[in-house]
Short mmCIF file of C-alpha atoms in Angstrom, two decimals:
data_model
loop_
_atom_site.label_atom_id
_atom_site.label_comp_id
_atom_site.label_asym_id
_atom_site.label_seq_id
_atom_site.Cartn_x
_atom_site.Cartn_y
_atom_site.Cartn_z
CA MET T 1327 162.69 104.62 -5.10
CA GLN T 1328 166.05 106.04 -3.82
CA VAL T 1329 167.74 105.71 -6.80
CA LYS T 1330 165.41 107.74 -8.79
CA LYS T 1331 165.54 110.48 -5.94
CA VAL T 1332 169.23 110.54 -6.49
CA ILE T 1333 169.51 110.60 -10.16
CA THR T 1334 167.01 113.49 -10.04
CA TYR T 1335 169.25 115.39 -7.89
CA VAL T 1336 172.46 114.49 -9.67
CA ALA T 1337 170.52 115.80 -12.92
CA ILE T 1338 169.71 118.94 -11.49
CA ALA T 1339 173.03 119.53 -9.94
CA PHE T 1340 174.36 119.18 -13.29
CA VAL T 1341 172.05 121.64 -14.91
CA VAL T 1342 172.83 124.27 -12.62
CA PHE T 1343 176.70 123.43 -12.98
CA TYR T 1344 176.24 123.77 -16.76
CA LEU T 1345 174.19 127.10 -16.49
CA PHE T 1346 177.17 128.95 -14.30
CA THR T 1347 179.84 127.21 -16.29
CA ARG T 1348 178.65 128.00 -19.63
CA PRO T 1349 175.81 130.46 -19.64
CA ALA T 1350 175.91 131.20 -23.43
CA GLN T 1351 175.95 127.33 -24.45
CA ALA T 1352 173.20 126.78 -21.97
CA ALA T 1353 170.96 129.54 -23.59
CA ALA T 1354 171.78 128.22 -27.06
CA ALA T 1355 170.46 124.85 -26.00
CA VAL T 1356 167.28 126.35 -24.53
CA ASN T 1357 166.85 128.19 -27.88
CA GLY T 1358 167.60 125.15 -29.98
CA VAL T 1359 164.83 123.33 -27.77
CA PHE T 1360 162.13 126.02 -28.20
CA ASP T 1361 162.98 126.24 -31.91
CA GLY T 1362 162.41 122.55 -32.22
CA ILE T 1363 158.79 122.83 -30.33
CA ILE T 1364 158.02 125.87 -32.45
CA HIS T 1365 158.97 123.73 -35.58
CA GLY T 1366 157.11 120.96 -34.73
CA ALA T 1367 153.80 122.73 -33.75
CA ASN T 1368 154.05 124.53 -37.15
CA GLN T 1369 154.16 121.31 -38.94
CA LEU T 1370 150.96 119.94 -37.12
CA ALA T 1371 149.31 123.08 -38.11
CA VAL T 1372 149.92 122.53 -41.73
CA PHE T 1373 149.12 118.69 -41.28
CA PHE T 1374 145.79 119.78 -40.03
CA SER T 1375 145.07 122.51 -42.63
CA SER T 1376 146.03 120.11 -45.39
CA ILE T 1377 143.36 117.74 -43.80
CA LEU T 1378 140.64 120.09 -43.44
CA THR T 1379 140.88 121.82 -46.93
#
């Protein structure tokens, strides 16, 4: 259980460090993640629309 907690804290520290040292790249990464989620949702909508028509 301790190892998981340490890994979590290290990951959070890395994210905070990345945000402060490279904010433009961090914003681009977040935008990429959201674009991927939106694209996936759109593809699911197309799939279900095709099934129902």
